[in-house]
mmCIF file of C-alpha atoms in Angstrom:
data_model
loop_
_atom_site.group_PDB
_atom_site.id
_atom_site.type_symbol
_atom_site.label_atom_id
_atom_site.label_comp_id
_atom_site.label_asym_id
_atom_site.label_seq_id
_atom_site.Cartn_x
_atom_site.Cartn_y
_atom_site.Cartn_z
ATOM 1 C CA UNK A 1 0.000 0.000 0.000
ATOM 2 C CA UNK A 2 2.898 2.409 0.434
ATOM 3 C CA UNK A 3 3.102 2.646 -3.373
ATOM 4 C CA UNK A 4 0.121 4.999 -3.435
ATOM 5 C CA UNK A 5 -0.470 7.402 -0.574
ATOM 6 C CA UNK A 6 -3.403 9.670 0.110
ATOM 7 C CA UNK A 7 -3.815 12.586 2.491
ATOM 8 C CA UNK A 8 -5.705 13.333 4.557
ATOM 9 C CA UNK A 9 -7.123 9.973 5.566
ATOM 10 C CA UNK A 10 -10.195 11.582 7.105
ATOM 11 C CA UNK A 11 -11.819 14.930 6.370
ATOM 12 C CA UNK A 12 -14.874 16.672 7.746
ATOM 13 C CA UNK A 13 -15.996 19.806 5.963
ATOM 14 C CA UNK A 14 -18.940 22.143 5.760
ATOM 15 C CA UNK A 15 -20.801 22.792 2.550
ATOM 16 C CA UNK A 16 -19.163 26.194 2.118
ATOM 17 C CA UNK A 17 -15.589 25.029 2.704
ATOM 18 C CA UNK A 18 -12.845 24.533 0.162
ATOM 19 C CA UNK A 19 -10.508 21.616 0.666
ATOM 20 C CA UNK A 20 -8.175 19.450 -1.396
ATOM 21 C CA UNK A 21 -7.392 15.757 -1.417
ATOM 22 C CA UNK A 22 -3.886 14.700 -2.351
ATOM 23 C CA UNK A 23 -2.629 11.502 -3.926
ATOM 24 C CA UNK A 24 0.970 10.543 -4.604
ATOM 25 C CA UNK A 25 2.257 7.420 -6.299
ATOM 26 C CA UNK A 26 5.807 6.130 -5.958
ATOM 27 C CA UNK A 27 5.527 3.432 -8.612
ATOM 28 C CA UNK A 28 6.645 5.306 -11.709
ATOM 29 C CA UNK A 29 3.206 4.941 -13.274
ATOM 30 C CA UNK A 30 1.819 7.168 -16.002
ATOM 31 C CA UNK A 31 -1.916 6.960 -15.322
ATOM 32 C CA UNK A 32 -3.824 8.058 -12.238
ATOM 33 C CA UNK A 33 -7.487 7.798 -11.288
ATOM 34 C CA UNK A 34 -10.001 9.177 -8.810
ATOM 35 C CA UNK A 35 -12.821 6.900 -7.644
ATOM 36 C CA UNK A 36 -15.774 7.488 -5.326
ATOM 37 C CA UNK A 37 -16.924 4.672 -3.081
ATOM 38 C CA UNK A 38 -20.301 5.189 -1.431
ATOM 39 C CA UNK A 39 -22.095 2.785 0.843
ATOM 40 C CA UNK A 40 -24.036 0.117 -1.030
ATOM 41 C CA UNK A 41 -23.036 1.469 -4.458
ATOM 42 C CA UNK A 42 -20.490 0.239 -6.992
ATOM 43 C CA UNK A 43 -17.162 1.964 -7.186
ATOM 44 C CA UNK A 44 -17.569 5.015 -9.431
ATOM 45 C CA UNK A 45 -14.767 6.189 -11.677
ATOM 46 C CA UNK A 46 -14.568 9.996 -11.555
ATOM 47 C CA UNK A 47 -11.478 11.132 -13.453
ATOM 48 C CA UNK A 48 -8.599 9.625 -15.370
ATOM 49 C CA UNK A 49 -5.264 11.213 -16.138
ATOM 50 C CA UNK A 50 -2.696 9.759 -18.518
ATOM 51 C CA UNK A 51 0.708 11.452 -18.782
ATOM 52 C CA UNK A 52 -0.741 14.436 -16.864
ATOM 53 C CA UNK A 53 -3.557 14.912 -19.372
ATOM 54 C CA UNK A 54 -7.161 14.370 -18.342
ATOM 55 C CA UNK A 55 -8.593 11.672 -20.562
ATOM 56 C CA UNK A 56 -11.881 10.994 -18.870
ATOM 57 C CA UNK A 57 -14.449 12.861 -16.814
ATOM 58 C CA UNK A 58 -17.427 10.705 -15.994
ATOM 59 C CA UNK A 59 -20.020 13.471 -15.733
ATOM 60 C CA UNK A 60 -18.683 14.592 -12.389
ATOM 61 C CA UNK A 61 -20.194 17.814 -10.959
ATOM 62 C CA UNK A 62 -18.017 20.887 -11.252
ATOM 63 C CA UNK A 63 -17.740 21.165 -7.478
ATOM 64 C CA UNK A 64 -15.078 18.465 -7.895
ATOM 65 C CA UNK A 65 -12.017 19.789 -9.692
ATOM 66 C CA UNK A 66 -9.034 17.528 -10.392
ATOM 67 C CA UNK A 67 -5.452 18.636 -10.922
ATOM 68 C CA UNK A 68 -2.484 16.588 -12.086
ATOM 69 C CA UNK A 69 0.712 18.674 -12.015
ATOM 70 C CA UNK A 70 2.900 15.670 -12.849
ATOM 71 C CA UNK A 71 2.608 11.919 -13.270
ATOM 72 C CA UNK A 72 3.248 11.285 -9.575
ATOM 73 C CA UNK A 73 0.733 13.652 -8.026
ATOM 74 C CA UNK A 74 -3.007 13.983 -8.306
ATOM 75 C CA UNK A 75 -5.275 16.383 -6.447
ATOM 76 C CA UNK A 76 -9.025 16.625 -6.047
ATOM 77 C CA UNK A 77 -10.166 20.125 -5.158
ATOM 78 C CA UNK A 78 -13.477 20.298 -3.353
ATOM 79 C CA UNK A 79 -15.772 23.329 -3.253
ATOM 80 C CA UNK A 80 -19.350 23.786 -1.992
ATOM 81 C CA UNK A 81 -19.971 20.077 -1.617
ATOM 82 C CA UNK A 82 -23.275 18.497 -0.677
ATOM 83 C CA UNK A 83 -23.933 15.960 2.097
ATOM 84 C CA UNK A 84 -24.466 13.256 -0.538
ATOM 85 C CA UNK A 85 -20.830 13.730 -1.543
ATOM 86 C CA UNK A 86 -19.800 12.065 1.701
ATOM 87 C CA UNK A 87 -17.928 8.926 0.693
ATOM 88 C CA UNK A 88 -14.546 7.236 0.516
ATOM 89 C CA UNK A 89 -12.448 8.766 -2.255
ATOM 90 C CA UNK A 90 -9.875 6.395 -3.667
ATOM 91 C CA UNK A 91 -6.902 7.225 -5.808
ATOM 92 C CA UNK A 92 -5.287 4.636 -8.052
ATOM 93 C CA UNK A 93 -2.435 4.454 -10.517
ATOM 94 C CA UNK A 94 -1.338 2.133 -13.291
ATOM 95 C CA UNK A 95 1.588 1.877 -15.675
ATOM 96 C CA UNK A 96 -0.563 2.620 -18.682
ATOM 97 C CA UNK A 97 -4.105 3.892 -18.876
ATOM 98 C CA UNK A 98 -6.400 0.962 -18.120
ATOM 99 C CA UNK A 99 -3.995 -1.545 -19.616
ATOM 100 C CA UNK A 100 -2.338 -2.671 -16.459
ATOM 101 C CA UNK A 101 -3.353 -3.487 -12.944
ATOM 102 C CA UNK A 102 -4.430 -0.485 -10.936
ATOM 103 C CA UNK A 103 -2.878 0.052 -7.528
ATOM 104 C CA UNK A 104 -5.028 1.819 -4.991
ATOM 105 C CA UNK A 105 -4.308 4.187 -2.150
ATOM 106 C CA UNK A 106 -5.959 3.778 1.263
ATOM 107 C CA UNK A 107 -8.562 6.431 0.501
ATOM 108 C CA UNK A 108 -9.791 9.615 2.114
ATOM 109 C CA UNK A 109 -13.013 9.286 4.052
ATOM 110 C CA UNK A 110 -14.941 12.500 3.533
ATOM 111 C CA UNK A 111 -17.879 13.680 5.583
ATOM 112 C CA UNK A 112 -19.777 16.754 4.395
ATOM 113 C CA UNK A 113 -21.939 18.401 7.015
ATOM 114 C CA UNK B 1 -22.924 -1.116 -22.162
ATOM 115 C CA UNK B 2 -20.353 -2.928 -20.118
ATOM 116 C CA UNK B 3 -21.488 -4.271 -16.769
ATOM 117 C CA UNK B 4 -20.278 -6.509 -13.987
ATOM 118 C CA UNK B 5 -22.567 -8.422 -11.664
ATOM 119 C CA UNK B 6 -21.756 -9.990 -8.344
ATOM 120 C CA UNK B 7 -25.010 -11.761 -7.511
ATOM 121 C CA UNK B 8 -24.271 -12.253 -3.823
ATOM 122 C CA UNK B 9 -24.035 -9.309 -1.424
ATOM 123 C CA UNK B 10 -22.725 -11.608 1.292
ATOM 124 C CA UNK B 11 -21.011 -14.988 1.370
ATOM 125 C CA UNK B 12 -20.488 -16.894 4.608
ATOM 126 C CA UNK B 13 -18.168 -19.858 4.819
ATOM 127 C CA UNK B 14 -16.597 -21.838 7.641
ATOM 128 C CA UNK B 15 -12.844 -21.695 8.077
ATOM 129 C CA UNK B 16 -11.138 -24.516 6.216
ATOM 130 C CA UNK B 17 -13.967 -24.929 3.724
ATOM 131 C CA UNK B 18 -13.649 -23.967 0.057
ATOM 132 C CA UNK B 19 -15.015 -20.585 -0.916
ATOM 133 C CA UNK B 20 -16.429 -19.178 -4.139
ATOM 134 C CA UNK B 21 -17.287 -15.554 -4.877
ATOM 135 C CA UNK B 22 -19.238 -15.211 -8.091
ATOM 136 C CA UNK B 23 -18.804 -12.695 -10.894
ATOM 137 C CA UNK B 24 -20.465 -12.442 -14.281
ATOM 138 C CA UNK B 25 -19.888 -9.809 -16.896
ATOM 139 C CA UNK B 26 -21.440 -8.365 -19.986
ATOM 140 C CA UNK B 27 -19.100 -6.738 -22.493
ATOM 141 C CA UNK B 28 -18.673 -6.179 -26.177
ATOM 142 C CA UNK B 29 -15.236 -7.375 -27.134
ATOM 143 C CA UNK B 30 -12.616 -9.343 -25.290
ATOM 144 C CA UNK B 31 -12.592 -8.649 -21.567
ATOM 145 C CA UNK B 32 -9.698 -8.140 -19.237
ATOM 146 C CA UNK B 33 -10.950 -9.339 -15.847
ATOM 147 C CA UNK B 34 -9.711 -8.465 -12.373
ATOM 148 C CA UNK B 35 -10.373 -9.304 -8.752
ATOM 149 C CA UNK B 36 -9.621 -6.863 -5.937
ATOM 150 C CA UNK B 37 -10.002 -7.200 -2.178
ATOM 151 C CA UNK B 38 -10.722 -4.420 0.286
ATOM 152 C CA UNK B 39 -10.048 -4.827 3.988
ATOM 153 C CA UNK B 40 -11.708 -2.456 6.498
ATOM 154 C CA UNK B 41 -10.409 1.124 6.295
ATOM 155 C CA UNK B 42 -8.059 0.211 3.462
ATOM 156 C CA UNK B 43 -7.888 0.802 -0.270
ATOM 157 C CA UNK B 44 -8.414 -1.951 -2.828
ATOM 158 C CA UNK B 45 -5.657 -4.515 -3.274
ATOM 159 C CA UNK B 46 -5.087 -6.409 -6.501
ATOM 160 C CA UNK B 47 -5.582 -10.189 -6.270
ATOM 161 C CA UNK B 48 -5.385 -11.498 -9.817
ATOM 162 C CA UNK B 49 -6.248 -10.826 -13.427
ATOM 163 C CA UNK B 50 -7.134 -12.630 -16.634
ATOM 164 C CA UNK B 51 -5.865 -11.185 -19.897
ATOM 165 C CA UNK B 52 -5.452 -14.172 -22.173
ATOM 166 C CA UNK B 53 -4.207 -17.740 -22.096
ATOM 167 C CA UNK B 54 -5.011 -20.360 -19.465
ATOM 168 C CA UNK B 55 -8.549 -19.974 -18.181
ATOM 169 C CA UNK B 56 -7.471 -20.750 -14.613
ATOM 170 C CA UNK B 57 -5.610 -17.832 -13.091
ATOM 171 C CA UNK B 58 -3.704 -18.056 -9.825
ATOM 172 C CA UNK B 59 -3.255 -14.978 -7.680
ATOM 173 C CA UNK B 60 -2.223 -13.697 -4.282
ATOM 174 C CA UNK B 61 -2.968 -15.344 -0.915
ATOM 175 C CA UNK B 62 -3.920 -18.681 -2.489
ATOM 176 C CA UNK B 63 -6.827 -17.313 -4.520
ATOM 177 C CA UNK B 64 -7.581 -18.415 -8.062
ATOM 178 C CA UNK B 65 -10.257 -17.592 -10.604
ATOM 179 C CA UNK B 66 -11.604 -19.384 -13.629
ATOM 180 C CA UNK B 67 -12.534 -17.546 -16.794
ATOM 181 C CA UNK B 68 -15.518 -19.147 -18.523
ATOM 182 C CA UNK B 69 -16.275 -17.448 -21.807
ATOM 183 C CA UNK B 70 -19.467 -19.376 -22.582
ATOM 184 C CA UNK B 71 -20.961 -18.498 -19.216
ATOM 185 C CA UNK B 72 -19.347 -15.022 -19.152
ATOM 186 C CA UNK B 73 -18.156 -15.704 -15.634
ATOM 187 C CA UNK B 74 -14.992 -15.152 -13.641
ATOM 188 C CA UNK B 75 -15.618 -16.710 -10.234
ATOM 189 C CA UNK B 76 -13.058 -16.295 -7.459
ATOM 190 C CA UNK B 77 -12.146 -19.437 -5.522
ATOM 191 C CA UNK B 78 -9.952 -20.645 -2.707
ATOM 192 C CA UNK B 79 -9.644 -24.296 -1.613
ATOM 193 C CA UNK B 80 -9.475 -23.559 2.117
ATOM 194 C CA UNK B 81 -10.767 -20.311 3.607
ATOM 195 C CA UNK B 82 -9.059 -18.433 6.418
ATOM 196 C CA UNK B 83 -10.673 -16.076 8.902
ATOM 197 C CA UNK B 84 -8.269 -13.412 7.624
ATOM 198 C CA UNK B 85 -9.881 -13.696 4.172
ATOM 199 C CA UNK B 86 -12.934 -11.888 5.532
ATOM 200 C CA UNK B 87 -13.201 -8.717 3.449
ATOM 201 C CA UNK B 88 -15.030 -7.041 0.579
ATOM 202 C CA UNK B 89 -14.261 -8.478 -2.845
ATOM 203 C CA UNK B 90 -14.681 -6.622 -6.125
ATOM 204 C CA UNK B 91 -14.714 -8.018 -9.627
ATOM 205 C CA UNK B 92 -13.792 -5.602 -12.436
ATOM 206 C CA UNK B 93 -13.626 -5.668 -16.207
ATOM 207 C CA UNK B 94 -11.707 -3.579 -18.692
ATOM 208 C CA UNK B 95 -12.791 -3.448 -22.274
ATOM 209 C CA UNK B 96 -11.996 -1.541 -25.401
ATOM 210 C CA UNK B 97 -14.857 -0.805 -27.742
ATOM 211 C CA UNK B 98 -15.861 1.804 -30.277
ATOM 212 C CA UNK B 99 -16.346 4.336 -27.518
ATOM 213 C CA UNK B 100 -12.906 3.889 -26.041
ATOM 214 C CA UNK B 101 -11.618 2.153 -22.981
ATOM 215 C CA UNK B 102 -13.812 1.333 -20.058
ATOM 216 C CA UNK B 103 -13.088 0.029 -16.577
ATOM 217 C CA UNK B 104 -16.108 -1.126 -14.578
ATOM 218 C CA UNK B 105 -16.303 -2.533 -11.054
ATOM 219 C CA UNK B 106 -18.957 -4.845 -9.676
ATOM 220 C CA UNK B 107 -20.885 -3.838 -6.546
ATOM 221 C CA UNK B 108 -18.785 -6.012 -4.282
ATOM 222 C CA UNK B 109 -19.375 -9.162 -2.222
ATOM 223 C CA UNK B 110 -18.710 -9.244 1.476
ATOM 224 C CA UNK B 111 -17.025 -12.492 2.500
ATOM 225 C CA UNK B 112 -17.229 -13.629 6.106
ATOM 226 C CA UNK B 113 -15.159 -16.614 7.142
ATOM 227 C CA UNK B 114 -16.358 -18.022 10.427
ATOM 228 C CA UNK B 115 -13.937 -19.716 12.834
#
């Protein structure tokens, strides 16, 4: 699990707050992903970056804003979230986009009040 | 559209008994199939994958899975369950079709191994 790290591990925020989730991978991979895991729902792919370029945005609301400054770092900026956005947010990376096994971070558990 | 089904929300098995966690898929094209495990308060961990070749795939921690193209299934198995195998298991499929690449997870199956 130390290959992909995420901070913070837990976050509580109000609906008017702005916060950011950080993901870092130490595996030399070129692709990174954000997933949302809600209770009793399948894992939802949010964003995909390949070589720092966003290649997929699965109809995610604009209150979620990703940033990938380099192949090792991925951020998810949060602004004016809703209580239904409370979930576990997982970051993953892979050598190539989709073509190889994805390695997941431990996740950030987000609670929006 | 691609989809992955895990028909059982929960599987209970006694320690030492064989276990099976079921997965079926619906894709257009040749699937790449994966199994992941998630322990409490942890991210997903890769167990095994099928890309091509032998239909029986062996993975981490003694798990294996059998790809059955005619039944579009990729069930996860282990000959002898351990209490430490208790976790949430996800099946996933990657496909490439006319709309591009797609990576879809199943809803997950919670495995409880009873001592």
